[in-house]
PDB file of C-alpha atoms in Angstrom:
ATOM      1  CA  MET A  71     -90.770 146.592  46.106  1.00 52.00           C
ATOM      2  CA  ARG A  72     -88.142 149.306  45.889  1.00 50.00           C
ATOM      3  CA  LYS A  73     -88.419 150.145  49.399  1.00 49.00           C
ATOM      4  CA  TYR A  74     -88.044 146.149  50.369  1.00 47.00           C
ATOM      5  CA  ARG A  75     -84.941 145.895  48.341  1.00 52.00           C
ATOM      6  CA  VAL A  76     -83.620 149.008  49.871  1.00 46.00           C
ATOM      7  CA  LEU A  77     -84.382 147.691  53.637  1.00 51.00           C
ATOM      8  CA  VAL A  78     -82.938 144.385  52.646  1.00 45.00           C
ATOM      9  CA  SER A  79     -79.551 146.008  51.593  1.00 53.00           C
ATOM     10  CA  ILE A  80     -79.377 147.824  54.690  1.00 49.00           C
ATOM     11  CA  ILE A  81     -79.677 144.846  56.585  1.00 49.00           C
ATOM     12  CA  ILE A  82     -77.039 143.136  54.839  1.00 48.00           C
ATOM     13  CA  VAL A  83     -74.652 145.774  54.924  1.00 46.00           C
ATOM     14  CA  LEU A  84     -75.115 146.087  58.850  1.00 48.00           C
ATOM     15  CA  SER A  85     -75.154 142.636  59.600  1.00 48.00           C
ATOM     16  CA  ILE A  86     -71.696 142.292  57.889  1.00 44.00           C
ATOM     17  CA  ALA A  87     -70.381 145.302  59.794  1.00 48.00           C
ATOM     18  CA  ILE A  88     -71.326 144.206  63.130  1.00 43.00           C
ATOM     19  CA  ILE A  89     -70.730 140.518  62.666  1.00 42.00           C
ATOM     20  CA  GLY A  90     -67.594 140.421  60.592  1.00 48.00           C
ATOM     21  CA  THR A  91     -66.676 138.897  57.274  1.00 45.00           C
ATOM     22  CA  SER A  92     -64.844 135.565  58.541  1.00 45.00           C
ATOM     23  CA  ASP A  93     -68.191 133.716  57.144  1.00 48.00           C
ATOM     24  CA  PRO A  94     -70.725 136.424  55.751  1.00 41.00           C
ATOM     25  CA  ALA A  95     -73.559 134.180  54.831  1.00 39.00           C
ATOM     26  CA  LYS A  96     -73.472 132.113  57.973  1.00 41.00           C
ATOM     27  CA  ASN A  97     -73.192 135.012  60.123  1.00 43.00           C
ATOM     28  CA  LEU A  98     -75.961 137.124  58.127  1.00 35.00           C
ATOM     29  CA  TYR A  99     -78.562 133.871  59.003  1.00 38.00           C
ATOM     30  CA  LYS A 100     -77.702 134.121  62.414  1.00 42.00           C
ATOM     31  CA  ALA A 101     -78.050 137.746  62.506  1.00 39.00           C
ATOM     32  CA  THR A 102     -81.636 137.666  61.100  1.00 38.00           C
ATOM     33  CA  ASN A 103     -82.875 134.654  62.824  1.00 42.00           C
ATOM     34  CA  LEU A 104     -83.460 133.055  59.423  1.00 35.00           C
ATOM     35  CA  ILE A 105     -80.664 130.087  59.725  1.00 32.00           C
ATOM     36  CA  SER A 106     -83.623 127.568  60.743  1.00 38.00           C
ATOM     37  CA  LYS A 107     -85.062 128.249  57.222  1.00 37.00           C
ATOM     38  CA  TYR A 108     -82.045 127.174  55.434  1.00 34.00           C
ATOM     39  CA  ILE A 109     -81.960 123.654  57.415  1.00 35.00           C
ATOM     40  CA  THR A 110     -83.468 121.307  55.078  1.00 41.00           C
ATOM     41  CA  LYS A 111     -85.273 118.029  55.857  1.00 41.00           C
ATOM     42  CA  ASP A 112     -82.245 116.300  54.629  1.00 45.00           C
ATOM     43  CA  ASP A 113     -79.812 117.808  56.643  1.00 47.00           C
ATOM     44  CA  LYS A 114     -81.969 117.225  59.835  1.00 43.00           C
ATOM     45  CA  ASP A 115     -82.425 113.603  58.647  1.00 48.00           C
ATOM     46  CA  ASN A 116     -78.743 113.276  58.084  1.00 48.00           C
ATOM     47  CA  LYS A 117     -77.982 114.694  61.713  1.00 45.00           C
ATOM     48  CA  ASN A 118     -80.489 112.141  63.321  1.00 46.00           C
ATOM     49  CA  ASN A 119     -79.061 109.393  61.406  1.00 48.00           C
ATOM     50  CA  GLU A 120     -75.397 110.481  62.584  1.00 46.00           C
ATOM     51  CA  SER A 121     -76.687 110.595  66.187  1.00 40.00           C
ATOM     52  CA  LYS A 122     -78.407 107.053  65.920  1.00 45.00           C
ATOM     53  CA  ASN A 123     -75.216 105.538  64.696  1.00 48.00           C
ATOM     54  CA  GLU A 124     -73.205 107.288  67.374  1.00 42.00           C
ATOM     55  CA  VAL A 125     -75.407 105.643  69.800  1.00 47.00           C
ATOM     56  CA  GLU A 126     -75.400 102.031  68.026  1.00 51.00           C
ATOM     57  CA  LYS A 127     -71.279 102.323  67.662  1.00 61.00           C
ATOM     58  CA  ASP A 128     -71.252 102.795  71.718  1.00 92.00           C
ATOM     59  CA  ILE A 129     -72.800  99.282  72.012  1.00 97.00           C
ATOM     60  CA  LEU A 130     -70.519  95.969  72.272  1.00 98.00           C
ATOM     61  CA  ILE A 131     -72.035  92.691  71.551  1.00 98.00           C
ATOM     62  CA  CYS A 132     -70.095  89.581  72.378  1.00 98.00           C
ATOM     63  CA  ILE A 133     -70.567  86.729  70.056  1.00 99.00           C
ATOM     64  CA  ASP A 134     -69.824  83.250  71.290  1.00 98.00           C
ATOM     65  CA  PRO A 135     -69.652  80.585  68.808  1.00 98.00           C
ATOM     66  CA  GLY A 136     -70.065  77.359  70.848  1.00 98.00           C
ATOM     67  CA  HIS A 137     -67.683  74.518  71.360  1.00 98.00           C
ATOM     68  CA  GLN A 138     -64.330  74.011  69.440  1.00 98.00           C
ATOM     69  CA  GLU A 139     -62.463  71.563  67.286  1.00 97.00           C
ATOM     70  CA  LYS A 140     -61.008  69.451  70.189  1.00 96.00           C
ATOM     71  CA  GLY A 141     -62.896  69.047  73.309  1.00 96.00           C
ATOM     72  CA  ASP A 142     -61.155  69.753  76.800  1.00 97.00           C
ATOM     73  CA  SER A 143     -62.526  66.880  79.378  1.00 97.00           C
ATOM     74  CA  ASN A 144     -60.413  68.828  82.210  1.00 98.00           C
ATOM     75  CA  THR A 145     -62.958  70.192  84.752  1.00 98.00           C
ATOM     76  CA  GLU A 146     -63.740  73.770  85.876  1.00 98.00           C
ATOM     77  CA  PRO A 147     -66.135  75.242  88.574  1.00 98.00           C
ATOM     78  CA  ILE A 148     -69.361  75.898  87.062  1.00 97.00           C
ATOM     79  CA  ALA A 149     -69.830  79.126  88.915  1.00 98.00           C
ATOM     80  CA  PRO A 150     -67.354  81.293  90.990  1.00 97.00           C
ATOM     81  CA  GLY A 151     -66.377  79.608  94.059  1.00 95.00           C
ATOM     82  CA  SER A 152     -68.409  76.503  93.389  1.00 96.00           C
ATOM     83  CA  TYR A 153     -67.390  73.081  94.304  1.00 96.00           C
ATOM     84  CA  ALA A 154     -69.457  71.670  91.312  1.00 96.00           C
ATOM     85  CA  LYS A 155     -67.485  71.081  88.119  1.00 97.00           C
ATOM     86  CA  LYS A 156     -68.044  70.459  84.580  1.00 96.00           C
ATOM     87  CA  ALA A 157     -65.704  69.710  81.693  1.00 97.00           C
ATOM     88  CA  ARG A 158     -64.062  72.863  80.288  1.00 98.00           C
ATOM     89  CA  VAL A 159     -65.667  72.678  76.807  1.00 97.00           C
ATOM     90  CA  SER A 160     -66.741  70.113  74.240  1.00 94.00           C
ATOM     91  CA  SER A 161     -66.528  69.681  70.573  1.00 91.00           C
ATOM     92  CA  GLY A 162     -70.329  69.558  70.250  1.00 96.00           C
ATOM     93  CA  ALA A 163     -72.541  67.277  68.185  1.00 98.00           C
ATOM     94  CA  THR A 164     -72.677  66.566  64.453  1.00 98.00           C
ATOM     95  CA  GLY A 165     -75.009  66.666  61.715  1.00 98.00           C
ATOM     96  CA  VAL A 166     -76.918  63.614  60.774  1.00 98.00           C
ATOM     97  CA  ALA A 167     -77.400  64.601  57.198  1.00 98.00           C
ATOM     98  CA  THR A 168     -74.420  67.020  56.585  1.00 98.00           C
ATOM     99  CA  LYS A 169     -71.847  65.382  58.833  1.00 98.00           C
ATOM    100  CA  LYS A 170     -70.852  68.738  59.725  1.00 98.00           C
ATOM    101  CA  PRO A 171     -69.570  69.387  63.236  1.00 98.00           C
ATOM    102  CA  GLU A 172     -71.416  71.764  65.382  1.00 98.00           C
ATOM    103  CA  TYR A 173     -68.337  73.865  66.204  1.00 98.00           C
ATOM    104  CA  VAL A 174     -68.189  74.245  62.356  1.00 98.00           C
ATOM    105  CA  LEU A 175     -71.798  75.304  61.935  1.00 98.00           C
ATOM    106  CA  ASN A 176     -71.612  77.573  64.929  1.00 98.00           C
ATOM    107  CA  LEU A 177     -68.798  79.428  63.608  1.00 98.00           C
ATOM    108  CA  GLU A 178     -70.439  79.845  60.052  1.00 98.00           C
ATOM    109  CA  ALA A 179     -73.768  81.214  61.764  1.00 98.00           C
ATOM    110  CA  SER A 180     -71.914  83.313  64.071  1.00 98.00           C
ATOM    111  CA  THR A 181     -69.733  85.065  61.485  1.00 98.00           C
ATOM    112  CA  VAL A 182     -73.112  85.716  59.520  1.00 98.00           C
ATOM    113  CA  LEU A 183     -74.582  87.509  62.756  1.00 98.00           C
ATOM    114  CA  LYS A 184     -71.354  89.665  63.161  1.00 98.00           C
ATOM    115  CA  HIS A 185     -71.547  91.104  59.549  1.00 98.00           C
ATOM    116  CA  ILE A 186     -75.147  92.031  59.933  1.00 98.00           C
ATOM    117  CA  LEU A 187     -74.641  93.678  63.429  1.00 98.00           C
ATOM    118  CA  GLU A 188     -71.585  95.418  62.055  1.00 98.00           C
ATOM    119  CA  ASP A 189     -73.463  96.777  59.074  1.00 97.00           C
ATOM    120  CA  LYS A 190     -75.974  97.969  61.577  1.00 96.00           C
ATOM    121  CA  GLY A 191     -73.224 100.068  63.234  1.00 97.00           C
ATOM    122  CA  TYR A 192     -72.512  97.959  66.474  1.00 97.00           C
ATOM    123  CA  LYS A 193     -69.229  96.951  67.778  1.00 98.00           C
ATOM    124  CA  VAL A 194     -68.657  93.091  67.668  1.00 98.00           C
ATOM    125  CA  ILE A 195     -66.029  90.807  69.313  1.00 98.00           C
ATOM    126  CA  MET A 196     -66.170  86.995  69.035  1.00 98.00           C
ATOM    127  CA  THR A 197     -64.663  84.583  71.588  1.00 98.00           C
ATOM    128  CA  ARG A 198     -63.135  82.729  68.544  1.00 98.00           C
ATOM    129  CA  GLU A 199     -62.862  83.151  64.768  1.00 98.00           C
ATOM    130  CA  SER A 200     -61.060  79.629  64.280  1.00 98.00           C
ATOM    131  CA  HIS A 201     -61.613  76.006  65.111  1.00 97.00           C
ATOM    132  CA  ASP A 202     -58.103  75.352  66.496  1.00 97.00           C
ATOM    133  CA  VAL A 203     -58.513  77.078  70.146  1.00 97.00           C
ATOM    134  CA  ASN A 204     -58.991  75.873  73.719  1.00 98.00           C
ATOM    135  CA  ILE A 205     -61.146  78.369  75.462  1.00 98.00           C
ATOM    136  CA  SER A 206     -63.064  77.069  78.118  1.00 98.00           C
ATOM    137  CA  ASN A 207     -66.964  78.255  78.925  1.00 98.00           C
ATOM    138  CA  SER A 208     -66.090  80.391  81.914  1.00 98.00           C
ATOM    139  CA  GLU A 209     -63.113  81.681  80.069  1.00 98.00           C
ATOM    140  CA  ARG A 210     -65.453  82.671  77.174  1.00 98.00           C
ATOM    141  CA  ALA A 211     -67.846  84.252  79.729  1.00 98.00           C
ATOM    142  CA  ILE A 212     -64.926  86.113  81.376  1.00 98.00           C
ATOM    143  CA  PHE A 213     -63.480  87.448  77.986  1.00 98.00           C
ATOM    144  CA  ALA A 214     -66.948  89.223  77.354  1.00 98.00           C
ATOM    145  CA  ASN A 215     -66.918  90.577  81.107  1.00 98.00           C
ATOM    146  CA  ASN A 216     -63.349  92.009  80.837  1.00 98.00           C
ATOM    147  CA  ASN A 217     -64.304  93.638  77.540  1.00 98.00           C
ATOM    148  CA  LYS A 218     -67.553  95.085  79.078  1.00 98.00           C
ATOM    149  CA  ALA A 219     -69.501  93.848  76.474  1.00 98.00           C
ATOM    150  CA  ASP A 220     -73.380  95.043  76.482  1.00 98.00           C
ATOM    151  CA  MET A 221     -74.971  91.650  75.640  1.00 98.00           C
ATOM    152  CA  VAL A 222     -73.499  88.056  75.060  1.00 98.00           C
ATOM    153  CA  VAL A 223     -74.948  85.998  72.208  1.00 99.00           C
ATOM    154  CA  ARG A 224     -74.181  82.155  72.424  1.00 98.00           C
ATOM    155  CA  VAL A 225     -74.570  80.322  68.911  1.00 98.00           C
ATOM    156  CA  HIS A 226     -75.143  76.625  69.510  1.00 98.00           C
ATOM    157  CA  ALA A 227     -77.220  73.928  67.624  1.00 98.00           C
ATOM    158  CA  ASP A 228     -79.107  71.062  69.527  1.00 98.00           C
ATOM    159  CA  SER A 229     -79.135  67.190  69.237  1.00 98.00           C
ATOM    160  CA  LEU A 230     -81.263  64.471  70.747  1.00 97.00           C
ATOM    161  CA  ASN A 231     -81.773  60.826  70.371  1.00 96.00           C
ATOM    162  CA  ASP A 232     -85.350  61.911  69.170  1.00 96.00           C
ATOM    163  CA  PRO A 233     -84.906  62.590  65.203  1.00 96.00           C
ATOM    164  CA  GLY A 234     -88.230  63.952  65.035  1.00 97.00           C
ATOM    165  CA  LYS A 235     -87.690  66.786  67.309  1.00 97.00           C
ATOM    166  CA  ILE A 236     -86.997  70.196  65.513  1.00 98.00           C
ATOM    167  CA  GLY A 237     -86.971  73.954  66.281  1.00 98.00           C
ATOM    168  CA  ALA A 238     -84.784  76.484  67.665  1.00 98.00           C
ATOM    169  CA  SER A 239     -84.797  77.303  71.326  1.00 98.00           C
ATOM    170  CA  LEU A 240     -83.608  80.144  73.341  1.00 98.00           C
ATOM    171  CA  LEU A 241     -81.908  79.652  76.714  1.00 98.00           C
ATOM    172  CA  ILE A 242     -81.184  82.495  79.412  1.00 98.00           C
ATOM    173  CA  PRO A 243     -79.724  82.590  82.859  1.00 98.00           C
ATOM    174  CA  SER A 244     -82.081  81.015  85.698  1.00 97.00           C
ATOM    175  CA  LYS A 245     -83.787  83.644  88.072  1.00 96.00           C
ATOM    176  CA  GLU A 246     -83.229  81.695  90.887  1.00 95.00           C
ATOM    177  CA  SER A 247     -79.690  81.143  90.704  1.00 95.00           C
ATOM    178  CA  LYS A 248     -77.697  83.373  92.978  1.00 96.00           C
ATOM    179  CA  TYR A 249     -75.124  83.740  90.312  1.00 97.00           C
ATOM    180  CA  THR A 250     -77.267  84.986  87.746  1.00 98.00           C
ATOM    181  CA  THR A 251     -79.884  87.205  89.376  1.00 97.00           C
ATOM    182  CA  ALA A 252     -78.198  90.480  88.390  1.00 97.00           C
ATOM    183  CA  ILE A 253     -78.414  89.645  84.593  1.00 98.00           C
ATOM    184  CA  TYR A 254     -81.751  87.733  84.383  1.00 98.00           C
ATOM    185  CA  GLU A 255     -83.875  90.679  83.739  1.00 98.00           C
ATOM    186  CA  ASP A 256     -81.971  92.075  80.659  1.00 98.00           C
ATOM    187  CA  SER A 257     -81.380  88.480  79.232  1.00 98.00           C
ATOM    188  CA  GLN A 258     -85.120  87.619  79.541  1.00 98.00           C
ATOM    189  CA  LYS A 259     -86.093  90.850  77.644  1.00 98.00           C
ATOM    190  CA  CYS A 260     -83.865  90.338  75.064  1.00 98.00           C
ATOM    191  CA  ALA A 261     -84.628  86.601  74.458  1.00 98.00           C
ATOM    192  CA  ASN A 262     -88.300  87.910  74.486  1.00 98.00           C
ATOM    193  CA  LEU A 263     -87.600  90.091  71.618  1.00 98.00           C
ATOM    194  CA  ILE A 264     -85.359  87.415  69.637  1.00 98.00           C
ATOM    195  CA  ASN A 265     -88.204  84.852  69.974  1.00 98.00           C
ATOM    196  CA  ASN A 266     -90.901  87.374  68.674  1.00 98.00           C
ATOM    197  CA  ASN A 267     -88.630  88.145  65.922  1.00 98.00           C
ATOM    198  CA  MET A 268     -88.206  84.645  64.899  1.00 98.00           C
ATOM    199  CA  LYS A 269     -91.723  83.778  64.796  1.00 98.00           C
ATOM    200  CA  GLU A 270     -92.302  86.728  62.636  1.00 98.00           C
ATOM    201  CA  ALA A 271     -89.578  85.244  60.197  1.00 97.00           C
ATOM    202  CA  GLY A 272     -91.520  82.030  60.456  1.00 97.00           C
ATOM    203  CA  ILE A 273     -88.769  80.179  62.236  1.00 98.00           C
ATOM    204  CA  ASN A 274     -89.822  77.181  64.246  1.00 97.00           C
ATOM    205  CA  ILE A 275     -89.259  78.193  67.873  1.00 97.00           C
ATOM    206  CA  ASN A 276     -89.716  76.171  70.959  1.00 98.00           C
ATOM    207  CA  GLY A 277     -89.457  79.018  73.355  1.00 97.00           C
ATOM    208  CA  ILE A 278     -87.305  80.389  76.093  1.00 98.00           C
ATOM    209  CA  PHE A 279     -85.903  78.205  78.748  1.00 98.00           C
ATOM    210  CA  GLU A 280     -83.978  79.008  81.951  1.00 98.00           C
ATOM    211  CA  ARG A 281     -81.015  77.139  83.009  1.00 98.00           C
ATOM    212  CA  GLY A 282     -78.964  77.195  85.925  1.00 97.00           C
ATOM    213  CA  ASP A 283     -76.281  74.674  85.310  1.00 96.00           C
ATOM    214  CA  LEU A 284     -74.415  76.363  82.625  1.00 98.00           C
ATOM    215  CA  THR A 285     -71.103  77.596  83.294  1.00 98.00           C
ATOM    216  CA  GLY A 286     -71.180  80.207  80.494  1.00 98.00           C
ATOM    217  CA  PHE A 287     -74.136  81.880  82.203  1.00 98.00           C
ATOM    218  CA  ASN A 288     -72.811  81.219  85.905  1.00 98.00           C
ATOM    219  CA  TRP A 289     -69.700  83.122  85.164  1.00 98.00           C
ATOM    220  CA  SER A 290     -71.177  86.031  83.209  1.00 98.00           C
ATOM    221  CA  GLN A 291     -71.560  89.495  84.513  1.00 98.00           C
ATOM    222  CA  VAL A 292     -73.259  90.566  81.439  1.00 98.00           C
ATOM    223  CA  PRO A 293     -76.672  89.663  79.959  1.00 98.00           C
ATOM    224  CA  VAL A 294     -76.413  86.700  77.781  1.00 98.00           C
ATOM    225  CA  VAL A 295     -78.676  84.913  75.505  1.00 98.00           C
ATOM    226  CA  LEU A 296     -78.095  81.167  74.192  1.00 98.00           C
ATOM    227  CA  VAL A 297     -79.534  80.446  70.858  1.00 98.00           C
ATOM    228  CA  GLU A 298     -79.877  76.886  69.902  1.00 98.00           C
ATOM    229  CA  MET A 299     -80.560  77.086  66.220  1.00 98.00           C
ATOM    230  CA  GLY A 300     -82.139  73.657  65.593  1.00 98.00           C
ATOM    231  CA  PHE A 301     -81.557  70.067  65.847  1.00 98.00           C
ATOM    232  CA  LEU A 302     -78.469  68.475  63.962  1.00 98.00           C
ATOM    233  CA  SER A 303     -80.281  65.061  65.024  1.00 98.00           C
ATOM    234  CA  ASN A 304     -83.235  66.066  62.579  1.00 98.00           C
ATOM    235  CA  TYR A 305     -82.307  65.265  58.837  1.00 98.00           C
ATOM    236  CA  THR A 306     -83.946  68.148  57.280  1.00 98.00           C
ATOM    237  CA  GLU A 307     -83.258  70.798  59.860  1.00 98.00           C
ATOM    238  CA  ASP A 308     -79.680  69.827  59.775  1.00 98.00           C
ATOM    239  CA  GLN A 309     -79.575  70.521  56.296  1.00 98.00           C
ATOM    240  CA  MET A 310     -81.575  73.875  56.707  1.00 98.00           C
ATOM    241  CA  MET A 311     -79.015  75.139  59.117  1.00 98.00           C
ATOM    242  CA  SER A 312     -76.307  74.732  56.730  1.00 98.00           C
ATOM    243  CA  ASN A 313     -78.036  76.631  54.055  1.00 98.00           C
ATOM    244  CA  PRO A 314     -76.710  80.204  53.551  1.00 98.00           C
ATOM    245  CA  GLU A 315     -80.193  81.717  53.113  1.00 98.00           C
ATOM    246  CA  TYR A 316     -81.586  79.949  55.942  1.00 98.00           C
ATOM    247  CA  GLN A 317     -78.586  80.975  58.317  1.00 98.00           C
ATOM    248  CA  LYS A 318     -79.032  84.660  57.165  1.00 98.00           C
ATOM    249  CA  LYS A 319     -82.814  84.566  58.043  1.00 98.00           C
ATOM    250  CA  LEU A 320     -82.002  82.912  61.302  1.00 98.00           C
ATOM    251  CA  MET A 321     -79.355  85.590  62.123  1.00 98.00           C
ATOM    252  CA  GLN A 322     -81.371  88.725  60.876  1.00 98.00           C
ATOM    253  CA  SER A 323     -83.807  87.635  63.226  1.00 98.00           C
ATOM    254  CA  ILE A 324     -81.496  87.656  66.187  1.00 98.00           C
ATOM    255  CA  ALA A 325     -79.987  91.065  64.951  1.00 98.00           C
ATOM    256  CA  ASN A 326     -83.545  92.391  64.895  1.00 98.00           C
ATOM    257  CA  GLY A 327     -84.389  91.269  68.457  1.00 98.00           C
ATOM    258  CA  LEU A 328     -81.263  93.015  69.753  1.00 98.00           C
ATOM    259  CA  ASP A 329     -82.003  96.182  67.846  1.00 97.00           C
ATOM    260  CA  GLU A 330     -85.401  96.381  69.219  1.00 97.00           C
ATOM    261  CA  TYR A 331     -83.925  95.428  72.855  1.00 98.00           C
ATOM    262  CA  PHE A 332     -81.138  98.213  72.710  1.00 97.00           C
ATOM    263  CA  SER A 333     -83.735 100.817  71.230  1.00 94.00           C
ATOM    264  CA  ASN A 334     -85.511 100.473  74.476  1.00 88.00           C
ATOM    265  CA  LYS A 335     -82.717 100.699  76.719  1.00 82.00           C
TER     266      LYS A 335
END
């Protein structure tokens, strides 16, 4: 034991003399190759978490709360260079039970999604954060393009003359459209993951549908998924979509799908 203490003392003296005294303890560990023993599991976990957050914070998601308070019936091309035109934007549908306009519901739910994503470390931008705006569907897509978003989530609610129709739906750009070929694959992958998470959360989901006629898709250079949260034309589902707990459940499933998508990138 005495010899061991003497040997340790000699090592300490020699290490300090050789390495210097700017940080004796740290330099001693380096000199004797013992520093790895002093990195605790918590230290490693903290470093892993820091690295994960750094990756997540490099991801920008654009949320587009569909519609606005006042529609704009002036037309715009449905795609770059297209002769076909549609109205710039509409105010959307209205809930049969709540009488809540779709543009109000869309912003409510989008704000919930924004907070969930920000808590996860994502950067989030929104095409609108108020109702009194006039932003066309192409302008919303161009906004995401210009900001170099990694994904766009468009938030809407459905409505039909059939009051019995219920369930959420996911819309993605068409694989066959020349305007959206480049973003189809990533859009489809993300939609599949959101679809799976909705099912796991117990949300009634009708599936994934390709659309080649949506201006917001055709102008997009960014992968995009449009979420139709449910049917405002169904009395019960209209009420559900305005329920804060259901909104949180629905938006959490979207966020979980996005998490899986980006973790596999």
